[in-house]
Amino acid sequence: MRLTLRVWRQRDAGAPGAMTTYEVDGISADMSFLEMLDTLNERLILDGEDPVAFDHDCREGICGACSLVINGDAHGPERTTTCQLHMRSFADGDTIDIEPWRAAAFPVVKDLVVDRSSFDRIIQSGGYISVPTGSAPEAHATPVPKADADHAFENAECIGCGACVAACPNGSAMLFTAAKVNHLNVLPQGAPERESRVLDMVATMDAEGFGGCTLAGECATACPKGIPLPSIAAMNKEWLRATRKGRRS
Amino acid sequence: MVLATRSDREPSLPRTLWGSTIGKKAVMAVSGLIMLGYLVAHVAGNLKVFFGPEEFNGYAHWLRTIGAPVLHDEWMLWIVRVVLLASIVAHAVSAYQLSRRDIKARPVKYAHKRARASYATRTMRWGGVIIGLFVVWHLLDLTTLTVNPNAQPGRPYENVVATFSTWYGNVIYIVAMLAVGLHVRHGFWSAAQTLGAGNAARDRLLKTLANGLALALTAGFIAVPVAVMTGLVS
């Protein structure tokens, strides 16, 4: 395959950036999207140019490191992570636009790499349970109803990649925060901090400069892990409940 | 050694609500639902125009005497007006502040443009502004009668017919009612999500309800100018 790439190039956080056009040839339909970028980078290095910086780690679709807005879609046209996107999703001769996640809370570090530590700070403010560490507790000591376990697992699938923020017209982190809040709030292990968790995580989300939710639904469409849109309604319910009850921890 | 203790008091409920994006959205949802409730009563009242001037004008007069003899003349009307005004202000101010925040949250736009949300969702902001401007004209036309071509106090039937006998009256009204329909279509469902009433099992019901309300309101309101234009009401 022969492709025309329009890639966002930005030297560092302070420098102005621009879409730069590259031609790549000899791309196999079986390559992953990141392998295609590797091919481009190998050529750029041989030519003595600065390779395109992009985030990636496991390349198995489970770590949440890869990002990239491809032709306006977070993680590209397939509902998966960029690393699991293959070139067979494109046609020979295509022009592909590659941009970083765009959000005030995700500043660009270089080229396609953005700083997602705002997500870490949301987690730090409540995405945990306070239990003594040590040997694993007896698995049957805390029974969890099947429906609650399913609900928790559904939300726990979030890998924190930030596609929801990238896809949202308002750069909102509601789906991410909702996934993290619901995951722990429906389980008995998360109950002691149920109110403070949602209040603190939402407060941090707001403080980081993410936009608000307008229920556009773009986040849930882009999410590679299929976190459903009703998770946001569930978090809203938790938040309103916590404001009425007040924090207990 | 002194142990660090938490002495900070929890902020009050209104402060917590107004200080959070979710809280502000809840204010929007509740004020929106109040106005939606009013619109349902309003469209039902409007349709009385089809029963002739006597019944319509009689109904309009009754609106001024609701609650009598406990309430004085027009008191109920003023209570409703105050609640609606408070709802409009709360709705508009929170919408403005949240929109400013949303725009600031993406300072650099994507080079590859595409629509991010459905038509009804994308038109919420400007649709809201259009509806707000319409309300001003609507009050000047049929409440204060300042710009009404007939302007007879106590004769709303004749005033309504006069307004819809002008081309601009019909255009302004029909455009605004289409905006109301789109606004309610996304707004009702969105309010349900914001107030935590949405879940996977209820989603279809809520969407159907939102579409049904939007369609019923728009059709009900537009029925009046259409009836005047076709001579069914004159």
CSV table of C-alpha atoms in Angstrom, one decimal:
chain,number,residue,atom,x,y,z
A,1,MET,CA,0.0,0.0,0.0
A,2,ARG,CA,1.0,3.6,-0.7
A,3,LEU,CA,-0.3,6.2,1.7
A,4,THR,CA,-0.1,9.9,2.2
A,5,LEU,CA,0.1,10.8,5.9
A,6,ARG,CA,-0.6,14.2,7.4
A,7,VAL,CA,1.0,14.1,10.8
A,8,TRP,CA,1.0,16.7,13.6
A,9,ARG,CA,4.6,17.7,14.2
A,10,GLN,CA,5.5,19.8,17.3
A,11,ARG,CA,9.0,20.1,18.6
A,12,ASP,CA,8.1,20.5,22.2
A,13,ALA,CA,5.3,21.8,24.5
A,14,GLY,CA,6.1,25.4,23.8
A,15,ALA,CA,6.8,25.3,20.1
A,16,PRO,CA,4.1,25.9,17.5
A,17,GLY,CA,3.0,22.8,15.6
A,18,ALA,CA,1.7,22.0,12.1
A,19,MET,CA,0.4,19.2,10.0
A,20,THR,CA,3.3,17.8,8.0
A,21,THR,CA,2.8,15.6,4.9
A,22,TYR,CA,4.7,12.3,4.4
A,23,GLU,CA,4.5,9.7,1.7
A,24,VAL,CA,4.9,6.0,2.8
A,25,ASP,CA,5.2,3.1,0.5
A,26,GLY,CA,5.4,-0.7,0.9
A,27,ILE,CA,2.9,-0.8,3.7
A,28,SER,CA,1.3,-4.3,4.1
A,29,ALA,CA,-2.4,-4.6,4.9
A,30,ASP,CA,-1.4,-6.9,7.8
A,31,MET,CA,0.7,-4.2,9.5
A,32,SER,CA,-0.7,-2.6,12.6
A,33,PHE,CA,-1.1,1.2,12.5
A,34,LEU,CA,1.9,1.6,14.8
A,35,GLU,CA,4.1,-0.7,12.6
A,36,MET,CA,3.2,1.6,9.7
A,37,LEU,CA,4.4,4.6,11.8
A,38,ASP,CA,7.5,2.5,12.7
A,39,THR,CA,8.2,2.1,9.0
A,40,LEU,CA,7.9,5.9,8.5
A,41,ASN,CA,10.2,6.5,11.5
A,42,GLU,CA,12.9,4.1,10.2
A,43,ARG,CA,13.0,6.0,7.0
A,44,LEU,CA,13.0,9.4,8.8
A,45,ILE,CA,16.0,8.2,10.9
A,46,LEU,CA,17.9,7.0,7.9
A,47,ASP,CA,17.2,10.3,6.2
A,48,GLY,CA,18.6,12.1,9.3
A,49,GLU,CA,15.3,13.5,10.3
A,50,ASP,CA,13.6,13.6,13.7
A,51,PRO,CA,11.3,10.6,14.0
A,52,VAL,CA,7.6,11.1,14.8
A,53,ALA,CA,7.1,10.8,18.6
A,54,PHE,CA,4.0,8.7,19.6
A,55,ASP,CA,3.0,6.8,22.8
A,56,HIS,CA,2.9,3.0,22.8
A,57,ASP,CA,3.7,0.2,25.2
A,58,CYS,CA,2.1,-3.2,25.2
A,59,ARG,CA,0.8,-3.1,21.6
A,60,GLU,CA,-1.8,-5.7,22.8
A,61,GLY,CA,-4.7,-3.3,23.4
A,62,ILE,CA,-4.5,-3.5,27.2
A,63,CYS,CA,-2.2,-0.9,28.6
A,64,GLY,CA,-3.9,2.3,27.4
A,65,ALA,CA,-0.6,4.0,26.3
A,66,CYS,CA,-1.3,4.5,22.6
A,67,SER,CA,-3.4,7.3,21.5
A,68,LEU,CA,-3.7,9.1,18.1
A,69,VAL,CA,-6.7,10.8,16.5
A,70,ILE,CA,-6.9,9.2,13.1
A,71,ASN,CA,-9.0,11.0,10.5
A,72,GLY,CA,-10.8,12.7,13.3
A,73,ASP,CA,-11.6,9.5,15.2
A,74,ALA,CA,-9.9,8.7,18.5
A,75,HIS,CA,-8.0,5.3,17.9
A,76,GLY,CA,-9.2,5.4,14.2
A,77,PRO,CA,-12.0,3.8,12.4
A,78,GLU,CA,-12.2,0.5,14.2
A,79,ARG,CA,-13.5,0.2,17.8
A,80,THR,CA,-10.2,-0.7,19.3
A,81,THR,CA,-6.9,0.8,20.4
A,82,THR,CA,-4.6,2.3,17.8
A,83,CYS,CA,-2.1,-0.6,18.3
A,84,GLN,CA,-4.8,-3.1,17.4
A,85,LEU,CA,-5.9,-1.1,14.4
A,86,HIS,CA,-4.6,-2.7,11.2
A,87,MET,CA,-3.8,-1.2,7.8
A,88,ARG,CA,-6.5,-3.4,6.2
A,89,SER,CA,-8.9,-0.8,7.5
A,90,PHE,CA,-7.5,1.7,4.9
A,91,ALA,CA,-7.2,1.6,1.2
A,92,ASP,CA,-4.2,2.0,-1.1
A,93,GLY,CA,-3.7,5.7,-1.9
A,94,ASP,CA,-5.6,7.0,1.2
A,95,THR,CA,-4.7,10.2,2.9
A,96,ILE,CA,-4.6,9.7,6.7
A,97,ASP,CA,-4.7,12.6,9.2
A,98,ILE,CA,-2.9,11.8,12.4
A,99,GLU,CA,-3.3,14.1,15.4
A,100,PRO,CA,-2.7,14.0,19.1
A,101,TRP,CA,-5.5,13.9,21.7
A,102,ARG,CA,-6.7,17.5,21.9
A,103,ALA,CA,-7.6,18.8,25.3
A,104,ALA,CA,-6.5,21.6,27.6
A,105,ALA,CA,-5.9,18.9,30.3
A,106,PHE,CA,-3.8,16.9,27.9
A,107,PRO,CA,-1.0,19.3,26.8
A,108,VAL,CA,1.1,18.1,23.9
A,109,VAL,CA,4.6,17.0,25.0
A,110,LYS,CA,6.0,16.4,21.5
A,111,ASP,CA,4.4,15.5,18.1
A,112,LEU,CA,1.7,13.0,19.0
A,113,VAL,CA,2.6,12.5,22.6
A,114,VAL,CA,0.4,14.2,25.2
A,115,ASP,CA,0.7,14.4,29.0
A,116,ARG,CA,-2.1,12.4,30.5
A,117,SER,CA,-1.0,12.9,34.2
A,118,SER,CA,-4.3,14.7,34.8
A,119,PHE,CA,-5.9,11.2,34.7
A,120,ASP,CA,-3.4,10.1,37.3
A,121,ARG,CA,-4.4,12.9,39.6
A,122,ILE,CA,-8.1,12.0,39.3
A,123,ILE,CA,-7.2,8.5,40.3
A,124,GLN,CA,-5.1,9.7,43.2
A,125,SER,CA,-8.0,11.7,44.6
A,126,GLY,CA,-10.2,8.7,45.1
A,127,GLY,CA,-9.7,5.8,42.6
A,128,TYR,CA,-8.5,3.4,45.4
A,129,ILE,CA,-9.8,1.6,48.4
A,130,SER,CA,-8.2,1.9,51.8
A,131,VAL,CA,-7.4,-1.6,53.0
A,132,PRO,CA,-4.3,-2.9,54.8
A,133,THR,CA,-2.0,-4.6,52.4
A,134,GLY,CA,-0.7,-8.1,53.2
A,135,SER,CA,-1.9,-11.6,52.3
A,136,ALA,CA,-4.9,-11.9,50.0
A,137,PRO,CA,-8.2,-12.1,51.8
A,138,GLU,CA,-10.3,-15.2,51.6
A,139,ALA,CA,-12.2,-14.9,48.3
A,140,HIS,CA,-15.6,-15.8,49.8
A,141,ALA,CA,-15.4,-13.5,52.8
A,142,THR,CA,-17.1,-10.7,50.9
A,143,PRO,CA,-20.0,-11.9,48.7
A,144,VAL,CA,-20.8,-9.7,45.7
A,145,PRO,CA,-24.1,-10.1,43.8
A,146,LYS,CA,-23.6,-11.2,40.2
A,147,ALA,CA,-25.2,-8.1,38.8
A,148,ASP,CA,-22.9,-5.8,40.8
A,149,ALA,CA,-19.9,-7.8,39.9
A,150,ASP,CA,-20.8,-7.5,36.2
A,151,HIS,CA,-21.4,-3.8,36.5
A,152,ALA,CA,-18.1,-3.3,38.3
A,153,PHE,CA,-16.2,-5.4,35.7
A,154,GLU,CA,-17.8,-3.5,32.8
A,155,ASN,CA,-16.5,-0.2,34.2
A,156,ALA,CA,-13.1,-1.7,35.4
A,157,GLU,CA,-12.3,-2.5,31.8
A,158,CYS,CA,-11.3,1.2,31.3
A,159,ILE,CA,-7.6,1.3,30.5
A,160,GLY,CA,-7.4,5.1,30.9
A,161,CYS,CA,-6.2,5.8,27.4
A,162,GLY,CA,-8.1,9.1,27.2
A,163,ALA,CA,-10.0,8.4,23.9
A,164,CYS,CA,-13.2,9.6,25.6
A,165,VAL,CA,-11.7,13.0,26.2
A,166,ALA,CA,-10.2,13.2,22.7
A,167,ALA,CA,-13.6,12.3,21.1
A,168,CYS,CA,-15.8,14.5,23.3
A,169,PRO,CA,-16.7,17.9,21.7
A,170,ASN,CA,-16.1,19.5,25.1
A,171,GLY,CA,-12.9,17.6,26.0
A,172,SER,CA,-14.7,16.1,29.0
A,173,ALA,CA,-13.4,13.3,31.2
A,174,MET,CA,-16.8,12.2,32.5
A,175,LEU,CA,-16.7,8.7,31.0
A,176,PHE,CA,-13.2,8.0,32.4
A,177,THR,CA,-14.1,9.3,35.8
A,178,ALA,CA,-17.5,7.5,35.7
A,179,ALA,CA,-15.8,4.2,34.9
A,180,LYS,CA,-13.4,4.6,37.8
A,181,VAL,CA,-16.1,5.8,40.3
A,182,ASN,CA,-18.6,3.1,39.4
A,183,HIS,CA,-16.0,0.3,39.3
A,184,LEU,CA,-15.4,0.8,43.0
A,185,ASN,CA,-18.6,2.3,44.2
A,186,VAL,CA,-20.8,-0.7,43.3
A,187,LEU,CA,-18.5,-3.1,45.3
A,188,PRO,CA,-18.6,-3.7,49.1
A,189,GLN,CA,-14.9,-3.1,49.2
A,190,GLY,CA,-15.4,0.4,47.9
A,191,ALA,CA,-18.3,1.3,50.2
A,192,PRO,CA,-16.4,3.0,53.0
A,193,GLU,CA,-15.2,5.8,50.7
A,194,ARG,CA,-18.3,5.8,48.4
A,195,GLU,CA,-19.2,9.4,49.0
A,196,SER,CA,-15.8,11.0,49.3
A,197,ARG,CA,-14.6,9.1,46.2
A,198,VAL,CA,-17.1,10.5,43.8
A,199,LEU,CA,-17.0,14.0,45.3
A,200,ASP,CA,-13.2,14.2,45.2
A,201,MET,CA,-12.7,12.6,41.8
A,202,VAL,CA,-15.3,14.9,40.2
A,203,ALA,CA,-13.7,17.9,42.0
A,204,THR,CA,-10.3,16.9,40.7
A,205,MET,CA,-11.7,16.3,37.2
A,206,ASP,CA,-13.1,19.8,37.2
A,207,ALA,CA,-9.9,21.4,38.6
A,208,GLU,CA,-7.8,19.8,35.8
A,209,GLY,CA,-9.7,21.8,33.2
A,210,PHE,CA,-11.7,19.1,31.5
A,211,GLY,CA,-15.0,20.3,30.0
A,212,GLY,CA,-18.5,19.4,31.1
A,213,CYS,CA,-20.7,16.6,29.8
A,214,THR,CA,-23.4,17.5,27.2
A,215,LEU,CA,-24.4,13.8,26.6
A,216,ALA,CA,-23.2,13.9,23.0
A,217,GLY,CA,-22.2,10.2,23.4
A,218,GLU,CA,-19.0,10.5,21.4
A,219,CYS,CA,-17.0,9.1,24.3
A,220,ALA,CA,-18.8,5.8,24.5
A,221,THR,CA,-18.6,5.4,20.7
A,222,ALA,CA,-14.8,6.0,20.7
A,223,CYS,CA,-14.0,3.9,23.8
A,224,PRO,CA,-11.9,0.9,22.8
A,225,LYS,CA,-13.2,-1.0,25.9
A,226,GLY,CA,-16.9,-0.3,25.4
A,227,ILE,CA,-17.5,1.6,28.6
A,228,PRO,CA,-21.2,2.4,28.1
A,229,LEU,CA,-22.7,5.9,28.2
A,230,PRO,CA,-25.1,5.1,31.0
A,231,SER,CA,-22.0,4.9,33.3
A,232,ILE,CA,-22.1,8.7,33.3
A,233,ALA,CA,-25.7,8.8,34.5
A,234,ALA,CA,-24.7,6.3,37.2
A,235,MET,CA,-21.9,8.6,38.3
A,236,ASN,CA,-24.2,11.6,38.3
A,237,LYS,CA,-26.6,9.6,40.5
A,238,GLU,CA,-23.7,8.8,42.9
A,239,TRP,CA,-22.5,12.4,43.0
A,240,LEU,CA,-26.0,13.8,43.7
A,241,ARG,CA,-26.4,11.2,46.4
A,242,ALA,CA,-23.1,12.1,48.0
A,243,THR,CA,-23.9,15.8,48.0
A,244,ARG,CA,-27.1,15.0,49.9
A,245,LYS,CA,-25.5,12.6,52.4
A,246,GLY,CA,-22.2,14.3,52.9
A,247,ARG,CA,-18.9,12.6,53.1
A,248,ARG,CA,-18.4,9.9,55.7
A,249,SER,CA,-14.7,9.4,55.4
B,1,MET,CA,3.7,17.4,68.3
B,2,VAL,CA,0.3,18.4,67.0
B,3,LEU,CA,-1.6,16.0,64.8
B,4,ALA,CA,-3.0,17.5,61.6
B,5,THR,CA,-6.7,17.6,62.0
B,6,ARG,CA,-9.3,18.4,59.4
B,7,SER,CA,-11.0,21.6,60.4
B,8,ASP,CA,-12.3,22.6,57.0
B,9,ARG,CA,-16.0,22.6,57.0
B,10,GLU,CA,-17.9,21.0,54.2
B,11,PRO,CA,-19.2,23.6,51.7
B,12,SER,CA,-23.0,24.1,51.7
B,13,LEU,CA,-25.1,22.2,49.3
B,14,PRO,CA,-25.8,25.2,47.0
B,15,ARG,CA,-22.1,26.0,46.9
B,16,THR,CA,-21.2,22.3,46.1
B,17,LEU,CA,-23.8,22.2,43.4
B,18,TRP,CA,-22.8,25.5,41.7
B,19,GLY,CA,-19.1,24.8,42.1
B,20,SER,CA,-19.2,21.6,40.1
B,21,THR,CA,-19.9,20.8,36.4
B,22,ILE,CA,-22.2,18.0,37.5
B,23,GLY,CA,-24.0,20.3,39.9
B,24,LYS,CA,-24.4,23.1,37.4
B,25,LYS,CA,-25.7,20.6,34.9
B,26,ALA,CA,-28.2,19.4,37.5
B,27,VAL,CA,-29.4,23.0,37.9
B,28,MET,CA,-29.8,23.1,34.1
B,29,ALA,CA,-31.7,19.8,34.2
B,30,VAL,CA,-34.2,20.9,37.0
B,31,SER,CA,-34.8,24.4,35.5
B,32,GLY,CA,-35.2,22.8,32.1
B,33,LEU,CA,-37.7,20.3,33.4
B,34,ILE,CA,-39.7,23.1,35.1
B,35,MET,CA,-39.9,25.0,31.8
B,36,LEU,CA,-40.8,21.8,30.0
B,37,GLY,CA,-43.7,21.2,32.4
B,38,TYR,CA,-44.9,24.7,31.7
B,39,LEU,CA,-44.7,24.1,27.9
B,40,VAL,CA,-46.9,21.0,28.2
B,41,ALA,CA,-49.5,23.1,30.1
B,42,HIS,CA,-49.0,25.9,27.6
B,43,VAL,CA,-49.6,23.8,24.5
B,44,ALA,CA,-52.7,22.2,26.0
B,45,GLY,CA,-54.1,25.7,26.6
B,46,ASN,CA,-53.2,26.8,23.1
B,47,LEU,CA,-55.2,24.0,21.6
B,48,LYS,CA,-58.3,25.5,23.1
B,49,VAL,CA,-58.1,28.0,20.2
B,50,PHE,CA,-59.9,25.4,18.1
B,51,PHE,CA,-63.0,25.6,20.3
B,52,GLY,CA,-63.6,29.2,19.3
B,53,PRO,CA,-63.0,32.7,20.7
B,54,GLU,CA,-65.4,32.4,23.7
B,55,GLU,CA,-63.8,29.3,25.2
B,56,PHE,CA,-60.3,30.5,24.4
B,57,ASN,CA,-60.8,34.0,25.9
B,58,GLY,CA,-62.7,32.4,28.8
B,59,TYR,CA,-59.7,30.1,29.5
B,60,ALA,CA,-57.3,33.0,29.3
B,61,HIS,CA,-59.4,34.9,31.9
B,62,TRP,CA,-59.5,31.8,34.1
B,63,LEU,CA,-55.7,31.7,34.2
B,64,ARG,CA,-55.9,35.1,36.0
B,65,THR,CA,-58.3,33.8,38.6
B,66,ILE,CA,-56.7,30.4,39.5
B,67,GLY,CA,-56.6,29.9,43.2
B,68,ALA,CA,-59.4,32.4,43.9
B,69,PRO,CA,-60.7,33.2,46.5
B,70,VAL,CA,-57.6,32.1,48.4
B,71,LEU,CA,-55.3,33.9,46.0
B,72,HIS,CA,-56.0,37.4,44.8
B,73,ASP,CA,-56.5,38.2,41.1
B,74,GLU,CA,-53.4,37.3,39.0
B,75,TRP,CA,-51.4,36.1,42.0
B,76,MET,CA,-51.1,32.6,40.6
B,77,LEU,CA,-50.0,34.0,37.3
B,78,TRP,CA,-47.3,36.0,39.0
B,79,ILE,CA,-46.1,33.0,41.0
B,80,VAL,CA,-45.7,31.1,37.7
B,81,ARG,CA,-44.0,34.0,36.1
B,82,VAL,CA,-41.5,34.3,39.0
B,83,VAL,CA,-40.7,30.6,38.9
B,84,LEU,CA,-40.3,30.7,35.2
B,85,LEU,CA,-38.0,33.7,35.3
B,86,ALA,CA,-35.9,32.1,38.0
B,87,SER,CA,-35.7,29.0,35.8
B,88,ILE,CA,-34.7,30.9,32.7
B,89,VAL,CA,-32.0,32.8,34.6
B,90,ALA,CA,-30.6,29.6,36.3
B,91,HIS,CA,-30.8,27.7,33.0
B,92,ALA,CA,-29.1,30.4,30.9
B,93,VAL,CA,-26.4,31.3,33.4
B,94,SER,CA,-25.3,27.7,34.0
B,95,ALA,CA,-25.5,27.0,30.2
B,96,TYR,CA,-23.3,30.1,29.5
B,97,GLN,CA,-20.8,29.2,32.2
B,98,LEU,CA,-20.6,25.5,31.2
B,99,SER,CA,-20.3,26.4,27.5
B,100,ARG,CA,-17.4,28.8,28.2
B,101,ARG,CA,-15.7,26.0,30.1
B,102,ASP,CA,-16.3,23.4,27.4
B,103,ILE,CA,-14.8,25.7,24.7
B,104,LYS,CA,-11.8,26.4,26.9
B,105,ALA,CA,-11.3,22.7,27.5
B,106,ARG,CA,-10.2,22.2,23.8
B,107,PRO,CA,-8.0,25.2,22.9
B,108,VAL,CA,-6.6,23.6,19.8
B,109,LYS,CA,-9.1,22.2,17.4
B,110,TYR,CA,-8.7,19.1,15.3
B,111,ALA,CA,-7.4,19.7,11.8
B,112,HIS,CA,-9.5,16.8,10.5
B,113,LYS,CA,-13.1,18.2,11.0
B,114,ARG,CA,-16.2,16.1,11.5
B,115,ALA,CA,-19.4,16.6,13.4
B,116,ARG,CA,-19.0,15.5,17.0
B,117,ALA,CA,-22.6,14.8,18.2
B,118,SER,CA,-26.1,14.6,16.7
B,119,TYR,CA,-27.8,17.6,15.1
B,120,ALA,CA,-30.1,18.2,18.2
B,121,THR,CA,-27.1,18.1,20.5
B,122,ARG,CA,-25.0,20.5,18.4
B,123,THR,CA,-27.8,23.0,18.2
B,124,MET,CA,-28.5,23.2,21.9
B,125,ARG,CA,-26.5,26.4,22.5
B,126,TRP,CA,-27.7,28.5,19.5
B,127,GLY,CA,-31.1,26.9,19.7
B,128,GLY,CA,-31.4,28.0,23.3
B,129,VAL,CA,-30.4,31.6,22.3
B,130,ILE,CA,-33.0,31.5,19.5
B,131,ILE,CA,-35.7,30.4,22.0
B,132,GLY,CA,-34.6,33.1,24.4
B,133,LEU,CA,-35.0,35.8,21.8
B,134,PHE,CA,-38.3,34.3,20.7
B,135,VAL,CA,-39.6,34.5,24.3
B,136,VAL,CA,-38.9,38.2,24.3
B,137,TRP,CA,-40.8,38.8,21.1
B,138,HIS,CA,-43.6,36.5,22.2
B,139,LEU,CA,-44.1,38.4,25.5
B,140,LEU,CA,-44.0,41.8,23.6
B,141,ASP,CA,-46.5,40.4,21.1
B,142,LEU,CA,-49.1,38.6,23.2
B,143,THR,CA,-48.6,39.6,26.9
B,144,THR,CA,-47.7,43.3,26.8
B,145,LEU,CA,-49.3,43.6,23.3
B,146,THR,CA,-46.6,46.2,22.4
B,147,VAL,CA,-46.0,44.8,18.9
B,148,ASN,CA,-49.3,43.0,18.4
B,149,PRO,CA,-51.1,44.2,15.2
B,150,ASN,CA,-54.5,43.9,17.0
B,151,ALA,CA,-53.5,44.7,20.6
B,152,GLN,CA,-56.9,44.3,22.3
B,153,PRO,CA,-56.4,43.6,26.1
B,154,GLY,CA,-58.6,40.7,27.2
B,155,ARG,CA,-59.1,39.4,23.6
B,156,PRO,CA,-56.2,36.9,23.2
B,157,TYR,CA,-58.1,34.9,20.5
B,158,GLU,CA,-58.3,38.0,18.2
B,159,ASN,CA,-54.6,38.9,19.1
B,160,VAL,CA,-53.4,35.5,18.2
B,161,VAL,CA,-55.3,35.5,14.9
B,162,ALA,CA,-53.8,39.0,14.1
B,163,THR,CA,-50.2,37.8,14.8
B,164,PHE,CA,-50.6,34.7,12.6
B,165,SER,CA,-52.2,36.8,9.8
B,166,THR,CA,-48.7,38.4,9.3
B,167,TRP,CA,-46.0,36.5,7.4
B,168,TYR,CA,-43.3,37.4,9.9
B,169,GLY,CA,-45.4,36.3,12.8
B,170,ASN,CA,-45.7,32.8,11.3
B,171,VAL,CA,-42.0,32.6,10.3
B,172,ILE,CA,-40.7,33.7,13.8
B,173,TYR,CA,-43.1,31.4,15.5
B,174,ILE,CA,-42.6,28.3,13.4
B,175,VAL,CA,-38.8,28.6,13.4
B,176,ALA,CA,-38.8,29.0,17.2
B,177,MET,CA,-41.1,26.0,17.7
B,178,LEU,CA,-38.8,23.8,15.6
B,179,ALA,CA,-35.9,25.0,17.8
B,180,VAL,CA,-38.0,24.1,20.9
B,181,GLY,CA,-38.6,20.6,19.5
B,182,LEU,CA,-34.9,20.0,18.9
B,183,HIS,CA,-34.0,21.5,22.3
B,184,VAL,CA,-36.5,19.2,24.1
B,185,ARG,CA,-35.4,16.2,22.1
B,186,HIS,CA,-31.9,16.3,23.5
B,187,GLY,CA,-32.7,18.3,26.6
B,188,PHE,CA,-35.2,15.9,28.2
B,189,TRP,CA,-33.1,12.8,27.7
B,190,SER,CA,-30.0,14.7,28.8
B,191,ALA,CA,-31.7,16.0,31.9
B,192,ALA,CA,-32.7,12.4,32.8
B,193,GLN,CA,-29.0,11.3,32.5
B,194,THR,CA,-27.8,14.3,34.5
B,195,LEU,CA,-30.2,13.6,37.3
B,196,GLY,CA,-29.1,9.9,37.3
B,197,ALA,CA,-32.4,8.5,36.0
B,198,GLY,CA,-30.7,6.9,32.9
B,199,ASN,CA,-29.6,3.3,32.7
B,200,ALA,CA,-29.2,0.8,30.0
B,201,ALA,CA,-32.6,-0.8,30.5
B,202,ARG,CA,-34.4,2.6,30.6
B,203,ASP,CA,-32.6,4.2,27.7
B,204,ARG,CA,-35.0,3.3,25.0
B,205,LEU,CA,-38.0,4.5,27.1
B,206,LEU,CA,-36.3,7.8,27.9
B,207,LYS,CA,-35.4,8.4,24.2
B,208,THR,CA,-38.9,7.6,23.1
B,209,LEU,CA,-40.3,9.9,25.7
B,210,ALA,CA,-38.0,12.7,24.7
B,211,ASN,CA,-38.8,12.3,21.0
B,212,GLY,CA,-42.5,12.0,21.8
B,213,LEU,CA,-42.5,15.2,23.9
B,214,ALA,CA,-40.5,17.1,21.3
B,215,LEU,CA,-42.8,16.0,18.5
B,216,ALA,CA,-46.0,16.7,20.5
B,217,LEU,CA,-44.9,20.1,21.6
B,218,THR,CA,-43.7,21.2,18.2
B,219,ALA,CA,-46.8,19.8,16.4
B,220,GLY,CA,-49.2,21.2,19.0
B,221,PHE,CA,-47.7,24.7,18.9
B,222,ILE,CA,-47.4,24.9,15.1
B,223,ALA,CA,-51.0,23.7,14.7
B,224,VAL,CA,-52.2,27.2,15.7
B,225,PRO,CA,-50.4,29.3,13.1
B,226,VAL,CA,-51.2,26.6,10.5
B,227,ALA,CA,-54.9,26.8,11.5
B,228,VAL,CA,-54.9,30.5,11.1
B,229,MET,CA,-53.1,30.4,7.7
B,230,THR,CA,-55.5,27.8,6.4
B,231,GLY,CA,-58.5,29.7,7.7
B,232,LEU,CA,-59.6,27.0,10.2
B,233,VAL,CA,-59.2,29.6,13.0
B,234,SER,CA,-60.2,33.1,12.1
